[in-house]
PDB file of C-alpha atoms in Angstrom:
ATOM      1  CA  MET A   1      -0.106  -0.042   0.340  1.00 40.00           C
ATOM      2  CA  THR A   2       1.329   3.334  -1.055  1.00 41.00           C
ATOM      3  CA  GLU A   3       0.901   6.383   1.046  1.00 43.00           C
ATOM      4  CA  GLY A   4       0.202  10.026  -0.073  1.00 43.00           C
ATOM      5  CA  PRO A   5      -2.660  11.498  -2.433  1.00 41.00           C
ATOM      6  CA  PRO A   6      -4.856   9.453  -3.877  1.00 42.00           C
ATOM      7  CA  THR A   7      -4.117   9.204  -7.824  1.00 43.00           C
ATOM      8  CA  ALA A   8      -6.170   7.920 -11.100  1.00 41.00           C
ATOM      9  CA  ARG A   9      -3.952   4.960 -10.758  1.00 48.00           C
ATOM     10  CA  GLN A  10      -4.796   3.750  -7.240  1.00 79.00           C
ATOM     11  CA  ARG A  11      -7.119   1.797  -6.214  1.00 89.00           C
ATOM     12  CA  ARG A  12     -10.325   3.839  -3.934  1.00 97.00           C
ATOM     13  CA  VAL A  13      -9.937   3.993  -0.497  1.00 97.00           C
ATOM     14  CA  CYS A  14     -12.839   2.740   1.944  1.00 97.00           C
ATOM     15  CA  LEU A  15     -12.992   3.445   5.250  1.00 98.00           C
ATOM     16  CA  LEU A  16     -14.851   0.565   7.176  1.00 97.00           C
ATOM     17  CA  THR A  17     -16.522   0.457  10.611  1.00 98.00           C
ATOM     18  CA  GLY A  18     -17.663  -2.857  12.048  1.00 94.00           C
ATOM     19  CA  ALA A  19     -14.895  -4.888  10.046  1.00 94.00           C
ATOM     20  CA  GLY A  20     -14.766  -7.487  12.884  1.00 91.00           C
ATOM     21  CA  GLY A  21     -19.060  -8.336  12.571  1.00 92.00           C
ATOM     22  CA  ARG A  22     -20.282 -10.758  10.173  1.00 93.00           C
ATOM     23  CA  LEU A  23     -20.862  -7.836   7.433  1.00 95.00           C
ATOM     24  CA  GLY A  24     -17.773  -5.988   7.881  1.00 94.00           C
ATOM     25  CA  ASP A  25     -16.067  -9.425   7.656  1.00 94.00           C
ATOM     26  CA  ALA A  26     -18.153 -10.449   4.329  1.00 94.00           C
ATOM     27  CA  PHE A  27     -17.384  -6.953   2.790  1.00 96.00           C
ATOM     28  CA  CYS A  28     -13.565  -7.778   3.561  1.00 93.00           C
ATOM     29  CA  ARG A  29     -13.051 -10.546   2.142  1.00 90.00           C
ATOM     30  CA  ALA A  30     -15.141 -10.175  -0.980  1.00 94.00           C
ATOM     31  CA  TYR A  31     -13.445  -6.660  -1.572  1.00 95.00           C
ATOM     32  CA  TYR A  32     -10.369  -6.334  -0.321  1.00 90.00           C
ATOM     33  CA  THR A  33      -8.287  -7.135  -3.581  1.00 90.00           C
ATOM     34  CA  ASP A  34     -10.758  -4.028  -5.544  1.00 93.00           C
ATOM     35  CA  TYR A  35     -10.144  -1.170  -2.677  1.00 95.00           C
ATOM     36  CA  ASP A  36      -7.732   0.098   0.280  1.00 94.00           C
ATOM     37  CA  ILE A  37      -9.732  -0.695   3.250  1.00 96.00           C
ATOM     38  CA  VAL A  38      -8.941   1.045   6.486  1.00 97.00           C
ATOM     39  CA  ALA A  39     -10.711  -2.056   8.615  1.00 95.00           C
ATOM     40  CA  VAL A  40     -12.066  -0.025  12.016  1.00 96.00           C
ATOM     41  CA  CYS A  41     -12.869  -2.743  14.622  1.00 93.00           C
ATOM     42  CA  ARG A  42     -12.790  -2.964  18.237  1.00 89.00           C
ATOM     43  CA  HIS A  43     -11.641  -6.811  19.021  1.00 86.00           C
ATOM     44  CA  ARG A  44     -12.112  -9.394  15.991  1.00 86.00           C
ATOM     45  CA  VAL A  45     -10.359  -8.538  12.651  1.00 85.00           C
ATOM     46  CA  PRO A  46     -11.695  -9.522   9.299  1.00 80.00           C
ATOM     47  CA  ALA A  47     -10.235 -12.913   8.007  1.00 76.00           C
ATOM     48  CA  VAL A  48      -7.959 -11.469   5.538  1.00 79.00           C
ATOM     49  CA  PRO A  49      -4.226 -10.485   5.368  1.00 73.00           C
ATOM     50  CA  SER A  50      -3.529  -7.258   6.889  1.00 63.00           C
ATOM     51  CA  GLN A  51      -0.406  -5.373   8.655  1.00 60.00           C
ATOM     52  CA  GLU A  52      -1.201  -7.865  11.924  1.00 56.00           C
ATOM     53  CA  GLU A  53      -1.252 -10.910  10.039  1.00 58.00           C
ATOM     54  CA  TRP A  54      -0.866 -12.713   6.646  1.00 52.00           C
ATOM     55  CA  PHE A  55      -1.459 -15.593   5.053  1.00 55.00           C
ATOM     56  CA  ILE A  56       1.851 -18.415   4.433  1.00 51.00           C
ATOM     57  CA  ASP A  57       1.976 -21.684   2.624  1.00 46.00           C
ATOM     58  CA  PRO A  58       2.938 -24.132   4.789  1.00 54.00           C
ATOM     59  CA  LEU A  59       4.444 -26.205   2.283  1.00 52.00           C
ATOM     60  CA  GLU A  60       6.664 -23.231   1.002  1.00 47.00           C
ATOM     61  CA  PRO A  61       6.852 -20.869   3.715  1.00 53.00           C
ATOM     62  CA  TRP A  62       9.410 -18.720   2.286  1.00 46.00           C
ATOM     63  CA  ARG A  63       7.217 -18.209  -1.080  1.00 54.00           C
ATOM     64  CA  PRO A  64       5.290 -14.728  -1.548  1.00 57.00           C
ATOM     65  CA  VAL A  65       1.674 -15.714  -1.096  1.00 58.00           C
ATOM     66  CA  PRO A  66      -0.174 -13.547  -4.032  1.00 57.00           C
ATOM     67  CA  GLU A  67      -2.914 -12.288  -1.200  1.00 64.00           C
ATOM     68  CA  ASN A  68      -0.509 -10.676   1.009  1.00 56.00           C
ATOM     69  CA  ALA A  69      -0.447  -8.330  -1.962  1.00 54.00           C
ATOM     70  CA  SER A  70      -3.630  -6.715  -0.779  1.00 61.00           C
ATOM     71  CA  ARG A  71      -3.389  -6.180   2.891  1.00 78.00           C
ATOM     72  CA  ILE A  72      -6.221  -4.230   4.626  1.00 83.00           C
ATOM     73  CA  PHE A  73      -5.178  -1.510   7.447  1.00 90.00           C
ATOM     74  CA  VAL A  74      -6.626  -2.442  10.484  1.00 93.00           C
ATOM     75  CA  VAL A  75      -7.406   0.131  12.927  1.00 94.00           C
ATOM     76  CA  ARG A  76      -8.460  -0.577  16.328  1.00 94.00           C
ATOM     77  CA  ALA A  77     -11.055   1.497  17.817  1.00 95.00           C
ATOM     78  CA  ASP A  78     -13.940   2.149  20.323  1.00 95.00           C
ATOM     79  CA  LEU A  79     -16.332   4.348  18.241  1.00 96.00           C
ATOM     80  CA  SER A  80     -18.065   5.264  21.582  1.00 94.00           C
ATOM     81  CA  ARG A  81     -14.844   6.984  23.404  1.00 95.00           C
ATOM     82  CA  PRO A  82     -14.554  10.314  23.185  1.00 95.00           C
ATOM     83  CA  GLY A  83     -12.118  11.426  20.221  1.00 96.00           C
ATOM     84  CA  GLU A  84     -11.422   7.904  18.804  1.00 97.00           C
ATOM     85  CA  VAL A  85     -13.558   8.744  15.651  1.00 97.00           C
ATOM     86  CA  GLU A  86     -11.181  12.067  15.215  1.00 98.00           C
ATOM     87  CA  ARG A  87      -8.752   9.535  15.311  1.00 97.00           C
ATOM     88  CA  VAL A  88      -9.504   7.209  12.932  1.00 98.00           C
ATOM     89  CA  VAL A  89      -9.900   9.425  10.261  1.00 98.00           C
ATOM     90  CA  ASP A  90      -6.761  11.260  11.002  1.00 97.00           C
ATOM     91  CA  LEU A  91      -5.109   7.540  10.553  1.00 97.00           C
ATOM     92  CA  ALA A  92      -7.098   6.609   7.845  1.00 97.00           C
ATOM     93  CA  LEU A  93      -5.597  10.254   5.859  1.00 97.00           C
ATOM     94  CA  ALA A  94      -2.121  10.019   7.076  1.00 96.00           C
ATOM     95  CA  LYS A  95      -2.109   6.674   5.751  1.00 94.00           C
ATOM     96  CA  PHE A  96      -4.007   7.042   2.007  1.00 95.00           C
ATOM     97  CA  GLY A  97      -4.230  10.705   1.533  1.00 95.00           C
ATOM     98  CA  GLY A  98      -7.858  10.640   1.089  1.00 96.00           C
ATOM     99  CA  VAL A  99     -11.138   8.183   1.427  1.00 98.00           C
ATOM    100  CA  ASP A 100     -13.625   7.524  -1.754  1.00 98.00           C
ATOM    101  CA  LEU A 101     -15.956   5.338   0.390  1.00 98.00           C
ATOM    102  CA  LEU A 102     -17.523   5.630   4.091  1.00 98.00           C
ATOM    103  CA  VAL A 103     -19.311   2.542   5.170  1.00 98.00           C
ATOM    104  CA  ASN A 104     -20.800   2.897   8.548  1.00 98.00           C
ATOM    105  CA  ASN A 105     -21.470   0.046   9.483  1.00 97.00           C
ATOM    106  CA  ALA A 106     -20.699  -0.472  13.059  1.00 95.00           C
ATOM    107  CA  ALA A 107     -24.016  -0.223  15.064  1.00 91.00           C
ATOM    108  CA  MET A 108     -25.784  -1.433  18.871  1.00 88.00           C
ATOM    109  CA  SER A 109     -28.385  -3.743  18.223  1.00 84.00           C
ATOM    110  CA  GLU A 110     -30.022  -4.720  22.047  1.00 86.00           C
ATOM    111  CA  TRP A 111     -34.001  -6.030  22.151  1.00 75.00           C
ATOM    112  CA  HIS A 112     -36.086  -5.878  24.770  1.00 86.00           C
ATOM    113  CA  PRO A 113     -38.449  -8.233  24.733  1.00 86.00           C
ATOM    114  CA  ASN A 114     -40.556  -7.593  27.684  1.00 85.00           C
ATOM    115  CA  GLY A 115     -41.729  -4.110  26.098  1.00 82.00           C
ATOM    116  CA  LEU A 116     -40.440  -0.610  26.619  1.00 87.00           C
ATOM    117  CA  VAL A 117     -42.361  -0.397  30.251  1.00 87.00           C
ATOM    118  CA  ASP A 118     -40.493  -3.373  31.735  1.00 83.00           C
ATOM    119  CA  GLY A 119     -38.513  -1.304  34.319  1.00 84.00           C
ATOM    120  CA  ASP A 120     -35.761   1.079  32.747  1.00 90.00           C
ATOM    121  CA  ALA A 121     -33.923  -1.554  30.644  1.00 87.00           C
ATOM    122  CA  ALA A 122     -35.309   0.341  27.158  1.00 87.00           C
ATOM    123  CA  LEU A 123     -34.784   3.551  28.510  1.00 90.00           C
ATOM    124  CA  ASP A 124     -31.071   3.036  29.462  1.00 89.00           C
ATOM    125  CA  ALA A 125     -30.468   1.573  26.083  1.00 90.00           C
ATOM    126  CA  LEU A 126     -31.966   4.683  24.340  1.00 91.00           C
ATOM    127  CA  ALA A 127     -28.713   6.637  24.735  1.00 94.00           C
ATOM    128  CA  PRO A 128     -26.182   4.579  23.975  1.00 94.00           C
ATOM    129  CA  HIS A 129     -28.070   3.197  20.544  1.00 95.00           C
ATOM    130  CA  LEU A 130     -28.723   6.883  19.342  1.00 96.00           C
ATOM    131  CA  ALA A 131     -24.902   7.438  20.296  1.00 96.00           C
ATOM    132  CA  MET A 132     -23.286   4.508  18.299  1.00 96.00           C
ATOM    133  CA  ASN A 133     -26.111   4.076  15.568  1.00 96.00           C
ATOM    134  CA  VAL A 134     -26.537   7.560  14.606  1.00 97.00           C
ATOM    135  CA  GLU A 135     -23.730   9.786  16.513  1.00 97.00           C
ATOM    136  CA  VAL A 136     -21.081   7.959  15.397  1.00 98.00           C
ATOM    137  CA  PRO A 137     -21.594   7.816  11.578  1.00 98.00           C
ATOM    138  CA  LEU A 138     -22.781  11.515  11.542  1.00 98.00           C
ATOM    139  CA  ARG A 139     -19.146  12.289  13.503  1.00 98.00           C
ATOM    140  CA  LEU A 140     -17.136  10.294  11.269  1.00 98.00           C
ATOM    141  CA  ALA A 141     -18.713  11.740   7.820  1.00 98.00           C
ATOM    142  CA  THR A 142     -18.499  15.136   9.283  1.00 98.00           C
ATOM    143  CA  ARG A 143     -15.033  14.979  10.398  1.00 98.00           C
ATOM    144  CA  LEU A 144     -14.063  13.385   6.989  1.00 98.00           C
ATOM    145  CA  ALA A 145     -15.984  16.507   5.076  1.00 98.00           C
ATOM    146  CA  GLN A 146     -14.322  19.049   7.613  1.00 98.00           C
ATOM    147  CA  ARG A 147     -10.890  17.169   7.045  1.00 97.00           C
ATOM    148  CA  ASP A 148     -10.677  16.196   3.181  1.00 97.00           C
ATOM    149  CA  TRP A 149     -13.676  16.719   1.179  1.00 98.00           C
ATOM    150  CA  LEU A 150     -15.117  19.979   1.948  1.00 97.00           C
ATOM    151  CA  HIS A 151     -12.573  21.996  -0.501  1.00 95.00           C
ATOM    152  CA  ARG A 152     -12.143  19.042  -2.677  1.00 96.00           C
ATOM    153  CA  GLY A 153     -15.129  19.264  -4.994  1.00 97.00           C
ATOM    154  CA  ASP A 154     -13.545  18.470  -8.239  1.00 97.00           C
ATOM    155  CA  GLU A 155     -11.588  15.961  -6.870  1.00 97.00           C
ATOM    156  CA  ASN A 156     -14.422  14.308  -5.230  1.00 98.00           C
ATOM    157  CA  ARG A 157     -17.220  14.405  -8.045  1.00 98.00           C
ATOM    158  CA  ALA A 158     -13.885  13.026 -10.149  1.00 97.00           C
ATOM    159  CA  ARG A 159     -13.813   9.650  -7.848  1.00 97.00           C
ATOM    160  CA  ASN A 160     -17.156   9.495  -7.208  1.00 98.00           C
ATOM    161  CA  ARG A 161     -16.637   9.860  -3.003  1.00 98.00           C
ATOM    162  CA  ASN A 162     -19.929   8.755  -1.150  1.00 98.00           C
ATOM    163  CA  ILE A 163     -21.286   7.468   1.985  1.00 98.00           C
ATOM    164  CA  VAL A 164     -23.052   4.143   2.861  1.00 98.00           C
ATOM    165  CA  ASN A 165     -24.729   3.815   5.823  1.00 98.00           C
ATOM    166  CA  VAL A 166     -25.915   0.560   6.857  1.00 97.00           C
ATOM    167  CA  SER A 167     -29.206   0.796   8.500  1.00 95.00           C
ATOM    168  CA  SER A 168     -31.972  -1.759   8.881  1.00 91.00           C
ATOM    169  CA  LEU A 169     -35.205  -2.501   7.680  1.00 88.00           C
ATOM    170  CA  ALA A 170     -36.577  -1.825  11.411  1.00 81.00           C
ATOM    171  CA  GLY A 171     -35.994   1.694  10.574  1.00 85.00           C
ATOM    172  CA  SER A 172     -39.085   1.578   8.676  1.00 85.00           C
ATOM    173  CA  ALA A 173     -41.576  -1.049   9.984  1.00 85.00           C
ATOM    174  CA  VAL A 174     -42.655  -2.495  13.183  1.00 86.00           C
ATOM    175  CA  PHE A 175     -41.184  -5.786  13.876  1.00 84.00           C
ATOM    176  CA  PRO A 176     -42.075  -8.200  16.916  1.00 79.00           C
ATOM    177  CA  GLY A 177     -39.282  -9.152  19.750  1.00 82.00           C
ATOM    178  CA  GLY A 178     -38.862  -5.543  21.572  1.00 82.00           C
ATOM    179  CA  GLN A 179     -36.749  -3.800  18.823  1.00 86.00           C
ATOM    180  CA  ALA A 180     -38.230  -0.048  19.119  1.00 88.00           C
ATOM    181  CA  VAL A 181     -35.157   1.375  20.651  1.00 91.00           C
ATOM    182  CA  TYR A 182     -33.370  -0.250  18.094  1.00 91.00           C
ATOM    183  CA  SER A 183     -35.845   0.811  15.243  1.00 93.00           C
ATOM    184  CA  VAL A 184     -35.468   4.365  16.539  1.00 94.00           C
ATOM    185  CA  SER A 185     -32.082   4.569  16.011  1.00 94.00           C
ATOM    186  CA  LYS A 186     -32.133   3.042  12.366  1.00 95.00           C
ATOM    187  CA  ALA A 187     -34.784   5.689  11.530  1.00 95.00           C
ATOM    188  CA  ALA A 188     -32.976   8.374  12.589  1.00 95.00           C
ATOM    189  CA  LEU A 189     -29.892   7.156  10.631  1.00 97.00           C
ATOM    190  CA  ASP A 190     -32.335   7.015   7.637  1.00 97.00           C
ATOM    191  CA  GLN A 191     -33.499  10.735   7.923  1.00 96.00           C
ATOM    192  CA  MET A 192     -29.763  11.611   8.918  1.00 97.00           C
ATOM    193  CA  THR A 193     -28.773  10.163   5.597  1.00 98.00           C
ATOM    194  CA  ARG A 194     -30.955  12.129   3.439  1.00 97.00           C
ATOM    195  CA  HIS A 195     -29.768  15.131   5.204  1.00 98.00           C
ATOM    196  CA  ILE A 196     -26.067  14.315   4.413  1.00 98.00           C
ATOM    197  CA  ALA A 197     -26.940  13.791   1.065  1.00 98.00           C
ATOM    198  CA  ALA A 198     -28.672  16.950   0.790  1.00 98.00           C
ATOM    199  CA  GLU A 199     -25.519  19.242   2.347  1.00 98.00           C
ATOM    200  CA  PHE A 200     -22.675  17.100   0.614  1.00 98.00           C
ATOM    201  CA  ALA A 201     -23.787  17.311  -2.719  1.00 98.00           C
ATOM    202  CA  GLU A 202     -22.257  21.177  -2.544  1.00 98.00           C
ATOM    203  CA  PHE A 203     -19.158  19.691  -2.879  1.00 98.00           C
ATOM    204  CA  GLY A 204     -19.478  16.454  -4.540  1.00 98.00           C
ATOM    205  CA  VAL A 205     -20.045  13.605  -2.330  1.00 98.00           C
ATOM    206  CA  ARG A 206     -23.025  11.497  -2.087  1.00 98.00           C
ATOM    207  CA  ALA A 207     -24.644   9.479   0.879  1.00 98.00           C
ATOM    208  CA  ASN A 208     -27.349   6.752   0.908  1.00 98.00           C
ATOM    209  CA  GLY A 209     -28.447   3.861   3.069  1.00 97.00           C
ATOM    210  CA  ILE A 210     -29.142   0.199   2.828  1.00 96.00           C
ATOM    211  CA  ALA A 211     -31.749  -1.027   4.556  1.00 95.00           C
ATOM    212  CA  PRO A 212     -30.886  -4.897   4.953  1.00 93.00           C
ATOM    213  CA  ASN A 213     -33.586  -8.029   5.817  1.00 89.00           C
ATOM    214  CA  THR A 214     -32.427 -10.576   8.714  1.00 84.00           C
ATOM    215  CA  PHE A 215     -28.884 -11.689   7.703  1.00 85.00           C
ATOM    216  CA  PRO A 216     -27.525 -14.336   6.716  1.00 79.00           C
ATOM    217  CA  ALA A 217     -31.005 -16.248   8.078  1.00 78.00           C
ATOM    218  CA  LEU A 218     -33.265 -14.195   5.327  1.00 85.00           C
ATOM    219  CA  VAL A 219     -30.638 -12.634   3.501  1.00 90.00           C
ATOM    220  CA  PRO A 220     -27.081 -14.004   2.441  1.00 92.00           C
ATOM    221  CA  THR A 221     -24.262 -11.792   3.892  1.00 93.00           C
ATOM    222  CA  GLU A 222     -22.514 -11.415   0.730  1.00 94.00           C
ATOM    223  CA  LEU A 223     -25.795  -9.970  -0.946  1.00 94.00           C
ATOM    224  CA  VAL A 224     -25.544  -7.146   1.645  1.00 96.00           C
ATOM    225  CA  ALA A 225     -21.646  -6.685   1.471  1.00 96.00           C
ATOM    226  CA  ALA A 226     -22.510  -6.398  -2.986  1.00 96.00           C
ATOM    227  CA  ALA A 227     -25.269  -3.817  -2.169  1.00 96.00           C
ATOM    228  CA  ILE A 228     -22.158  -1.630  -0.735  1.00 97.00           C
ATOM    229  CA  ALA A 229     -20.363  -2.132  -3.618  1.00 97.00           C
ATOM    230  CA  GLU A 230     -22.812  -1.629  -6.044  1.00 96.00           C
ATOM    231  CA  LEU A 231     -23.451   1.949  -4.574  1.00 97.00           C
ATOM    232  CA  ASP A 232     -20.111   2.886  -4.444  1.00 98.00           C
ATOM    233  CA  ALA A 233     -20.614   2.438  -8.208  1.00 97.00           C
ATOM    234  CA  ALA A 234     -23.783   4.238  -8.669  1.00 97.00           C
ATOM    235  CA  THR A 235     -24.548   7.918  -9.055  1.00 97.00           C
ATOM    236  CA  VAL A 236     -27.716   8.300  -7.332  1.00 97.00           C
ATOM    237  CA  THR A 237     -27.495   9.764  -3.735  1.00 97.00           C
ATOM    238  CA  GLY A 238     -30.251  10.664  -0.809  1.00 97.00           C
ATOM    239  CA  GLU A 239     -31.797   7.245  -1.024  1.00 96.00           C
ATOM    240  CA  VAL A 240     -32.368   4.429   1.364  1.00 95.00           C
ATOM    241  CA  PHE A 241     -32.570   0.775  -0.204  1.00 95.00           C
ATOM    242  CA  GLY A 242     -34.066  -1.981   0.967  1.00 93.00           C
ATOM    243  CA  VAL A 243     -31.955  -5.353   0.173  1.00 93.00           C
ATOM    244  CA  GLY A 244     -34.891  -8.153   1.264  1.00 81.00           C
ATOM    245  CA  SER A 245     -34.529 -11.899   0.776  1.00 51.00           C
ATOM    246  CA  ASP A 246     -35.860 -11.818  -2.491  1.00 48.00           C
ATOM    247  CA  ALA A 247     -34.497  -8.351  -4.265  1.00 40.00           C
ATOM    248  CA  ARG A 248     -31.205  -7.019  -4.404  1.00 36.00           C
ATOM    249  CA  THR A 249     -30.427  -2.622  -3.611  1.00 34.00           C
ATOM    250  CA  THR A 250     -33.601  -1.584  -5.223  1.00 38.00           C
ATOM    251  CA  ALA A 251     -33.821   1.241  -8.020  1.00 35.00           C
ATOM    252  CA  PRO A 252     -33.793   5.040  -7.216  1.00 38.00           C
ATOM    253  CA  GLY A 253     -37.122   5.856  -5.388  1.00 39.00           C
ATOM    254  CA  ALA A 254     -38.415   2.747  -5.251  1.00 38.00           C
ATOM    255  CA  GLU A 255     -40.096   1.515  -1.472  1.00 39.00           C
ATOM    256  CA  PRO A 256     -37.611  -0.857   0.690  1.00 36.00           C
ATOM    257  CA  ALA A 257     -37.856  -4.736  -0.117  1.00 35.00           C
ATOM    258  CA  VAL A 258     -40.695  -6.346   1.591  1.00 30.00           C
ATOM    259  CA  ALA A 259     -40.178  -7.000   5.332  1.00 33.00           C
ATOM    260  CA  HIS A 260     -39.959  -9.997   7.565  1.00 31.00           C
ATOM    261  CA  PRO A 261     -40.171 -10.734  11.090  1.00 29.00           C
ATOM    262  CA  ALA A 262     -37.322  -9.340  13.123  1.00 32.00           C
ATOM    263  CA  PRO A 263     -35.041  -8.032  10.739  1.00 32.00           C
ATOM    264  CA  HIS A 264     -31.032  -7.995  12.607  1.00 34.00           C
ATOM    265  CA  ARG A 265     -27.605  -7.483  12.195  1.00 35.00           C
TER     266      ARG A 265
END
């Protein structure tokens, strides 16, 4: 991986949060040879080569393994802590000189099957859900804009820079199982995505969301990862697309895919 300002010859740089989770791991495994990925994770790391670990041929350990030529850049961070978002942004910019795709995938998801009024559990969970599912994506997008994108309109448009926020069908429908607090946070994320798209259009950065059905139970995780890559290659902005068990990312302006019970990540 090379450092310095991005050029047309370099791969796209993707800043991905929640890289150690199911979707983050699937995205890294599918696309680490296509992107330079800044993989932000708290504990687990994706199952691909990185600066921390790489592949070795046990029969010929001295020979280079082609997969190692596309190592991801792992950044360990607890995004709920003050200053961590800014540190992640600074590390990504220092490493690659720019970010083309921000994927806000890290999330908190806690159910309250006994309902909102069963003690204080749901009330106590509201603030951390909003902090992780809404504030962290907003802060990452804002800090990237302030520190890199804001005065690079022509470059942003030329490189088709954009944000993909990973939401949920729970943000637009009511499901059983005590998902109220989680659903509220995802609904807020959806509306925030539309506002970011409207404001960031001034300097040529798009923003969209995907709202997957339950994966991997109802939707293959790889399909959700592919929806992120498809939005990165598209030109649409200000939309939230459903990713259902029988549909890929929908066309611009279409309604989300038909919901199934208990969507979660």
